[in-house]
PDB file of C-alpha atoms in Angstrom:
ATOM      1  CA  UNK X 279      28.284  20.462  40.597  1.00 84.00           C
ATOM      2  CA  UNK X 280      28.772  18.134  43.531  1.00 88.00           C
ATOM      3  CA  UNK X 281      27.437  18.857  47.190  1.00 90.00           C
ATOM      4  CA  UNK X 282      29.981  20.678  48.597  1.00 87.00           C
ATOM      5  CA  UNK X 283      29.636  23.480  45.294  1.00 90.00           C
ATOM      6  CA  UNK X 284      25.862  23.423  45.661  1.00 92.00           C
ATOM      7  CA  UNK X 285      26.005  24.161  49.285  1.00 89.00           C
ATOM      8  CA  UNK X 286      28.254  26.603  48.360  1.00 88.00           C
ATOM      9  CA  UNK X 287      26.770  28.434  46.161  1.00 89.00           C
ATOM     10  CA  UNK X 288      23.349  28.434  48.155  1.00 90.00           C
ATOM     11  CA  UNK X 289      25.454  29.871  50.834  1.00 87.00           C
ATOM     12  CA  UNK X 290      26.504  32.864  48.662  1.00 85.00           C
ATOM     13  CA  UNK X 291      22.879  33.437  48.187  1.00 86.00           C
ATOM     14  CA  UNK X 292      22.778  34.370  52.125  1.00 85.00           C
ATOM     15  CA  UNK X 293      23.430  37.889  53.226  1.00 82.00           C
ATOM     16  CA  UNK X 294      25.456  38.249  56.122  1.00 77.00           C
ATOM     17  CA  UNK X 295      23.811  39.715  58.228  1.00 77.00           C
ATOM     18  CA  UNK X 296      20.935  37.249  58.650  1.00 73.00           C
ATOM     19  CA  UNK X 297      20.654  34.863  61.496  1.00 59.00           C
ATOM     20  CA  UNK X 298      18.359  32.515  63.358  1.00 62.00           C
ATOM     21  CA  UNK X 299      17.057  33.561  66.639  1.00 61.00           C
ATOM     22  CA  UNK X 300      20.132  31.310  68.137  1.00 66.00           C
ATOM     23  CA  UNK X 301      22.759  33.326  66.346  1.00 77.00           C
ATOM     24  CA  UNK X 302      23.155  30.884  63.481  1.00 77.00           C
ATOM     25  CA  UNK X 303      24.690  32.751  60.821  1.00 81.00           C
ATOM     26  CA  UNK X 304      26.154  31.766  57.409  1.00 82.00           C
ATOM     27  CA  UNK X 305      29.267  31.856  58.971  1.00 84.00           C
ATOM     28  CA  UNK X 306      28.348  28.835  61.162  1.00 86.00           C
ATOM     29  CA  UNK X 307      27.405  27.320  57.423  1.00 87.00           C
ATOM     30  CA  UNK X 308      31.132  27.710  56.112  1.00 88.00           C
ATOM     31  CA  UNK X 309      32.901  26.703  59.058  1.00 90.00           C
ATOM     32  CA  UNK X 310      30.668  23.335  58.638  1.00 90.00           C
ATOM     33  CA  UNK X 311      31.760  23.195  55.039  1.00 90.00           C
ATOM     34  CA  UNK X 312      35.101  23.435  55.576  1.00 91.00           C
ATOM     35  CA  UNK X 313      34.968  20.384  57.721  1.00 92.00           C
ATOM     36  CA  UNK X 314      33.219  18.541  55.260  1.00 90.00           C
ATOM     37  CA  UNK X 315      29.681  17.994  57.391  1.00 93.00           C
ATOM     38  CA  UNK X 316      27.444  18.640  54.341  1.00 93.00           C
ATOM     39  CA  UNK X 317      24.327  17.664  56.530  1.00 94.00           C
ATOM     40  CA  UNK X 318      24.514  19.814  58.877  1.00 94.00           C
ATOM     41  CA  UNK X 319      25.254  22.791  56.425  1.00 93.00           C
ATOM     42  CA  UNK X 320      22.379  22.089  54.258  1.00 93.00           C
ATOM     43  CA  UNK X 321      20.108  21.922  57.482  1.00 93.00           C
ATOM     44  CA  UNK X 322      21.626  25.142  58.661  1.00 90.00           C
ATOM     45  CA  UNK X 323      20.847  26.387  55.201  1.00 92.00           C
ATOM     46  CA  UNK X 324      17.398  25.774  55.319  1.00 93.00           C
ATOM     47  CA  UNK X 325      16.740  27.094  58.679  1.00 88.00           C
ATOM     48  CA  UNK X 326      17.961  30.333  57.106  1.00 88.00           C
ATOM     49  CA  UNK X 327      16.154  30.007  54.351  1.00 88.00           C
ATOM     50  CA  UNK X 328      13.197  30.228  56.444  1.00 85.00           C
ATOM     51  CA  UNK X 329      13.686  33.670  58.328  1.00 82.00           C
ATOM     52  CA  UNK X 330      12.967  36.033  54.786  1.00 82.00           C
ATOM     53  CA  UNK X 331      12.791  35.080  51.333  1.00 85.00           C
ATOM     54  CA  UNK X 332      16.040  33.947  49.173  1.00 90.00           C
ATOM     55  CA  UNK X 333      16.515  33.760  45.641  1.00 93.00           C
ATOM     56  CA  UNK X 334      14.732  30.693  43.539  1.00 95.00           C
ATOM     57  CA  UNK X 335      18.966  29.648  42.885  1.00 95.00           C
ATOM     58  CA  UNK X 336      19.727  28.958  46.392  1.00 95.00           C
ATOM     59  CA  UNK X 337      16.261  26.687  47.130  1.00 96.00           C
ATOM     60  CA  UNK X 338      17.300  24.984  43.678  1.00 97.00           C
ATOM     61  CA  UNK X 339      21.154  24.314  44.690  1.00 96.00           C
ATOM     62  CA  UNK X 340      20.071  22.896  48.196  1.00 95.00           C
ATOM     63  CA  UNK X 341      17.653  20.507  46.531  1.00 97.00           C
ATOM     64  CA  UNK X 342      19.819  19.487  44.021  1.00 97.00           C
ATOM     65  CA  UNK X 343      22.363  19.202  47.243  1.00 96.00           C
ATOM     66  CA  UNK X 344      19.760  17.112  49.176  1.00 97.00           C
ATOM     67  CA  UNK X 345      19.236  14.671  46.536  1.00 97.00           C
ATOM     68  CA  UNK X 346      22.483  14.030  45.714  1.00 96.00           C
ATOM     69  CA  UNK X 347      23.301  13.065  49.718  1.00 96.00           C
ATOM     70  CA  UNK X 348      19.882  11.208  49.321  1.00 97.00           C
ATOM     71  CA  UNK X 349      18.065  13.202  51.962  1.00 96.00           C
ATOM     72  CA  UNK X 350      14.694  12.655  50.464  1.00 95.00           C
ATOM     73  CA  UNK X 351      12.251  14.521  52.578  1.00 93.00           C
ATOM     74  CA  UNK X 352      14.838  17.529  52.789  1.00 95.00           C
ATOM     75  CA  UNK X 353      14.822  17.502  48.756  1.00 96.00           C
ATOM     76  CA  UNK X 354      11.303  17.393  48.895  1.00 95.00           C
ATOM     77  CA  UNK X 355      11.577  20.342  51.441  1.00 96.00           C
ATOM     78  CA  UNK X 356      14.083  22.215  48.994  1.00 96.00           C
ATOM     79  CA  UNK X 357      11.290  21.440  46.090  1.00 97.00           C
ATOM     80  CA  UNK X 358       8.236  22.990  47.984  1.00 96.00           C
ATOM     81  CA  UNK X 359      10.064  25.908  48.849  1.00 96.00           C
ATOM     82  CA  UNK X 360      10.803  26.109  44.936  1.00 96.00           C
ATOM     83  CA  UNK X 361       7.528  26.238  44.186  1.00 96.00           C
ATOM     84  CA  UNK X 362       7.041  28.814  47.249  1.00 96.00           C
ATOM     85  CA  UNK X 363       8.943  31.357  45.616  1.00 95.00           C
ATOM     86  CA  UNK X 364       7.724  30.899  42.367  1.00 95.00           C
ATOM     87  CA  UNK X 365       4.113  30.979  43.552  1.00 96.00           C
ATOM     88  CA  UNK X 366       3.446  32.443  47.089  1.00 94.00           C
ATOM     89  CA  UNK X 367       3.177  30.759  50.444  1.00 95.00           C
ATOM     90  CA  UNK X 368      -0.237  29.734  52.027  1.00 97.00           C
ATOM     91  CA  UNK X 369      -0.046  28.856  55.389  1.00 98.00           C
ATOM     92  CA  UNK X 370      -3.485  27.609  57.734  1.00 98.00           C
ATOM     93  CA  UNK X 371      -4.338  26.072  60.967  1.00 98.00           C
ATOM     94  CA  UNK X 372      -6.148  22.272  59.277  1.00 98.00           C
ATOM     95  CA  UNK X 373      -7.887  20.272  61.323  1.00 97.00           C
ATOM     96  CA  UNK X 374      -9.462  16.936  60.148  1.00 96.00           C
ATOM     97  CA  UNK X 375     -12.536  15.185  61.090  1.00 95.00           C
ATOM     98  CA  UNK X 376     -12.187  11.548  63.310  1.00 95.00           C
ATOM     99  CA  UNK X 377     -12.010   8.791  61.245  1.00 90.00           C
ATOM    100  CA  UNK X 378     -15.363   7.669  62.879  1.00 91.00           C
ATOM    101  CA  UNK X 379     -16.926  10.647  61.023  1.00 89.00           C
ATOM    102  CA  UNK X 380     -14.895  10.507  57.677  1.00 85.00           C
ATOM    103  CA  UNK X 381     -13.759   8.783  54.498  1.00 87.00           C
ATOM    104  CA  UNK X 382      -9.835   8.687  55.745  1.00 89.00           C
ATOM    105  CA  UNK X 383      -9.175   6.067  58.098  1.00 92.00           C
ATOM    106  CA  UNK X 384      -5.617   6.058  58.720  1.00 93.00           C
ATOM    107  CA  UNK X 385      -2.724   8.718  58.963  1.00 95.00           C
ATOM    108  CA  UNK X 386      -1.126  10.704  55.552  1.00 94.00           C
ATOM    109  CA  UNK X 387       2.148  11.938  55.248  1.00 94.00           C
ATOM    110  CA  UNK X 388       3.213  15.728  55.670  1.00 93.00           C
ATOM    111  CA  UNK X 389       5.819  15.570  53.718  1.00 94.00           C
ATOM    112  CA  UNK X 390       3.951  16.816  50.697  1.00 92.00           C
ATOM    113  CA  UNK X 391       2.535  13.952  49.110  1.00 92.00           C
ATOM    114  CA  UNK X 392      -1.150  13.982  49.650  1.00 94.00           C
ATOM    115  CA  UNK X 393      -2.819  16.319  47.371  1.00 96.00           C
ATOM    116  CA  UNK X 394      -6.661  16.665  48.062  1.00 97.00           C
ATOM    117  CA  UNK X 395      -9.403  19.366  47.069  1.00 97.00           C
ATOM    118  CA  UNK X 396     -10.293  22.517  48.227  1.00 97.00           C
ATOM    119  CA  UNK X 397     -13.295  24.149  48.447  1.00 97.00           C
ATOM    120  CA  UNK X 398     -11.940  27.962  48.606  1.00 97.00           C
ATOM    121  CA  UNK X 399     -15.223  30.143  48.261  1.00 94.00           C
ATOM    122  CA  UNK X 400     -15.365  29.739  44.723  1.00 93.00           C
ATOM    123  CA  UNK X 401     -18.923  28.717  43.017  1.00 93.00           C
ATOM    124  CA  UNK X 402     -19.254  26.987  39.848  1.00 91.00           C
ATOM    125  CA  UNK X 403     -21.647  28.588  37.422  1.00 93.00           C
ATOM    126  CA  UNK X 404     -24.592  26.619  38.299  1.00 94.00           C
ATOM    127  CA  UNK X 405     -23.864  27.910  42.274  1.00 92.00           C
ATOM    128  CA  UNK X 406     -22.083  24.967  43.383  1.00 92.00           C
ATOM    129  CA  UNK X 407     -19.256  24.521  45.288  1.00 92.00           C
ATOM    130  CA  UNK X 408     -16.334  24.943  42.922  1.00 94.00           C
ATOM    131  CA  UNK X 409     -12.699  22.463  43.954  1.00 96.00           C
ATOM    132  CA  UNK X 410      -9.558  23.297  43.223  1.00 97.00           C
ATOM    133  CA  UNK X 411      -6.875  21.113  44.278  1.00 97.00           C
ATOM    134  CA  UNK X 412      -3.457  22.077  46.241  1.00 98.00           C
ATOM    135  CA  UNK X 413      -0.725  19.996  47.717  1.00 96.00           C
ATOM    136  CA  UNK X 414      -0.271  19.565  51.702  1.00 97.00           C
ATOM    137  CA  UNK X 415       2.828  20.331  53.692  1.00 97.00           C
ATOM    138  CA  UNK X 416       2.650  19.536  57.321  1.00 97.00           C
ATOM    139  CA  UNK X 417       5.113  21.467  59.328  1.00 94.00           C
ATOM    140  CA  UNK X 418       6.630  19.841  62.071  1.00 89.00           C
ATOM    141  CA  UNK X 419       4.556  16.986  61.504  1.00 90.00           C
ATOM    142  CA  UNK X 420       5.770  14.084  59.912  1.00 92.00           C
ATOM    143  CA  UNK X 421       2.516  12.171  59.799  1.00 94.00           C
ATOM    144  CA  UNK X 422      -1.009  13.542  60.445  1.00 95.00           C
ATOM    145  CA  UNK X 423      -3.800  11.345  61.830  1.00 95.00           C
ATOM    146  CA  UNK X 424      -7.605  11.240  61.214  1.00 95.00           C
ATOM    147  CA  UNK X 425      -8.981  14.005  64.154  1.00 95.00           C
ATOM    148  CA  UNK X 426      -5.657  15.694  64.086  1.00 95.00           C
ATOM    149  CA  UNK X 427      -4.620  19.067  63.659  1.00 96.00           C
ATOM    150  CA  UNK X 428      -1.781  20.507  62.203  1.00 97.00           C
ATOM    151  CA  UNK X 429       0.055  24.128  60.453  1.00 98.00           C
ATOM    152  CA  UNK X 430       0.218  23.299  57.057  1.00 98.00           C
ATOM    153  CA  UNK X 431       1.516  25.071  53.855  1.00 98.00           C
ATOM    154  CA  UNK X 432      -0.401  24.579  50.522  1.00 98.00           C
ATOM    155  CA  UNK X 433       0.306  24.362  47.186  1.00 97.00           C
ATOM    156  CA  UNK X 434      -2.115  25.121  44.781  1.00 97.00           C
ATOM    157  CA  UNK X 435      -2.328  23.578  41.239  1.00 95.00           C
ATOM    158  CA  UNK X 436      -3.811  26.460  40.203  1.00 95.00           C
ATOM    159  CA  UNK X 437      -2.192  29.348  42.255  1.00 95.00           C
ATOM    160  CA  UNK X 438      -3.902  32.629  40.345  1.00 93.00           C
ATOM    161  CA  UNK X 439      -7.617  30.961  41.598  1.00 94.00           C
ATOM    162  CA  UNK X 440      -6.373  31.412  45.019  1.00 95.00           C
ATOM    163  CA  UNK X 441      -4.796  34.995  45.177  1.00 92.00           C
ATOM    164  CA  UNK X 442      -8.562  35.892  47.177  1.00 95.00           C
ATOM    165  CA  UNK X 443      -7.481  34.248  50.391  1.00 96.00           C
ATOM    166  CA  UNK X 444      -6.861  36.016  53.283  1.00 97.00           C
ATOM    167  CA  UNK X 445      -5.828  35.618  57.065  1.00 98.00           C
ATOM    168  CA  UNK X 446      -8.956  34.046  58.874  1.00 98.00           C
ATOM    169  CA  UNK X 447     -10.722  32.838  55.841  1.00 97.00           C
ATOM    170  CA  UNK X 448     -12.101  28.744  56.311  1.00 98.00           C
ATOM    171  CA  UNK X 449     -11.540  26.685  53.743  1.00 98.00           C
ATOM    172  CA  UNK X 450     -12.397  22.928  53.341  1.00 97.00           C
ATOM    173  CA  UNK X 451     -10.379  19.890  52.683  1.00 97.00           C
ATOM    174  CA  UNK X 452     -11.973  17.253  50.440  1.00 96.00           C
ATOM    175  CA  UNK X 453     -11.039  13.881  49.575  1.00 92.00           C
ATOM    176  CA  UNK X 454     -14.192  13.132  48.452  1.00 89.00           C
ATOM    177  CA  UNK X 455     -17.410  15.293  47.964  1.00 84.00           C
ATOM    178  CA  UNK X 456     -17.594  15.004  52.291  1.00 90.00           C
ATOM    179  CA  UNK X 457     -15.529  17.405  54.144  1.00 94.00           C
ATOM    180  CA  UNK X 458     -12.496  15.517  55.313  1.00 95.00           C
ATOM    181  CA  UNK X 459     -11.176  18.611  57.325  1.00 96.00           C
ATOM    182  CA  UNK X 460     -11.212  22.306  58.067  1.00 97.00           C
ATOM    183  CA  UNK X 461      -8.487  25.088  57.421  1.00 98.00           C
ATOM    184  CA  UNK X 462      -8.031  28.686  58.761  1.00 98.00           C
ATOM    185  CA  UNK X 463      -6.006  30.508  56.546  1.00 98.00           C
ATOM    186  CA  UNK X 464      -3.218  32.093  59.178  1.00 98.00           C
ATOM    187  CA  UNK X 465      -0.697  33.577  56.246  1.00 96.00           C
ATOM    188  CA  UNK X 466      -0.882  34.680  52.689  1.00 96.00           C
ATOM    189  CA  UNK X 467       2.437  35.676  51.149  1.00 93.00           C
ATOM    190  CA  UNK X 468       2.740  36.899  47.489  1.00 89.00           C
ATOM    191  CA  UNK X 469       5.901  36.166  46.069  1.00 86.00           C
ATOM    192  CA  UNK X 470       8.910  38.650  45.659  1.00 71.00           C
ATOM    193  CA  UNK X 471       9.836  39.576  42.304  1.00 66.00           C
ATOM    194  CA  UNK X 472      13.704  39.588  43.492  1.00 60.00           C
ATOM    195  CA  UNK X 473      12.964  35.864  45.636  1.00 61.00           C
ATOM    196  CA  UNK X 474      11.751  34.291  42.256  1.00 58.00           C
ATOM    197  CA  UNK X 475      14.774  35.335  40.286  1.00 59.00           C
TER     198      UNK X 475
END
């Protein structure tokens, strides 16, 4: 399919009746695809993917929509929210020590690339600290920096050791066996049987 059917067919996915707190509606989507301003539409897209959970199909098509306009960090955006609906959404408030008092010295992306350990609560049969390792989305953030703080959604390698997590739990980011920052939990979401169809 080119980008004008994917964004189609995501839009399908929509119902209706859902819209942003601005009044965007998929309406607004088609009008943009009819003009042939695929950017926009796949932005609007996403924005309404955000406001309740959509089918796997329509996070797939704007991906695959994404990377064929080359909007990397969109795609990558699209991808994450795959594995959202496949696996659950966990959202928490990080913070990360200065660089004067950790291993990272410089800023990471938030775009999902850094992928550090976790200690979650979980003890390994000897009583220590047990690690499990999830992936890092930054939202609204496109870089974070050593002492900074930022809403981030995680993606766990191994979702199933996570499902104990809940809303005001601390958690500890490791890239190393130091703690490189600190995470409240702020959001656990199980995913939908109908989203991950």
């Amino acid at each position: 399919m080119d980008v004008s059917e994917l964004l189609e067919t995501a839009s399908l996915l929509v119902p209706e009746e859902l819209a942003t707190e601005k009044d965007i509606t998929v309406n607004d989507v088609w009008d943009y695809l009819t003009h042939d301003e695929w950017e926009v539409a796949l932005e609007l897209l996403e924005h309404l993917g955000n406001i309740r959970p959509l089918p796997l199909s329509f996070w797939q098509a704007l991906a695959a929509a994404a990377e064929q306009m080359r909007l990397d960090r969109s795609a990558a955006w699209c991808h994450w929210r795959c594995y959202e609906t496949r696996h659950g959404i966990i959202r928490a408030d990080l913070t990360l020590r200065p660089a004067e008092e950790a291993r990272r010295q410089t800023p990471f992306s938030g775009a999902g690339v850094l992928r550090p350990m976790w200690n979650i609560g979980r003890r390994t049969p000897t009583g220590d600290p047990d690690f499990y390792i999830a992936g890092l989305w930054a939202e609204f953030a496109p870089i974070v920096e050593p002492g900074g703080r930022a809403t981030v959604r995680l993606a766990p390698l191994s979702p199933s050791n996570w499902q104990h997590l809940q809303p005001g739990q601390v958690i500890t980011m490791h890239e190393d066996r130091t703690v490189a920052g600190t995470a409240v939990i702020l959001d656990v979401q199980r995913p939908s049987a109908s989203a991950a169809a």
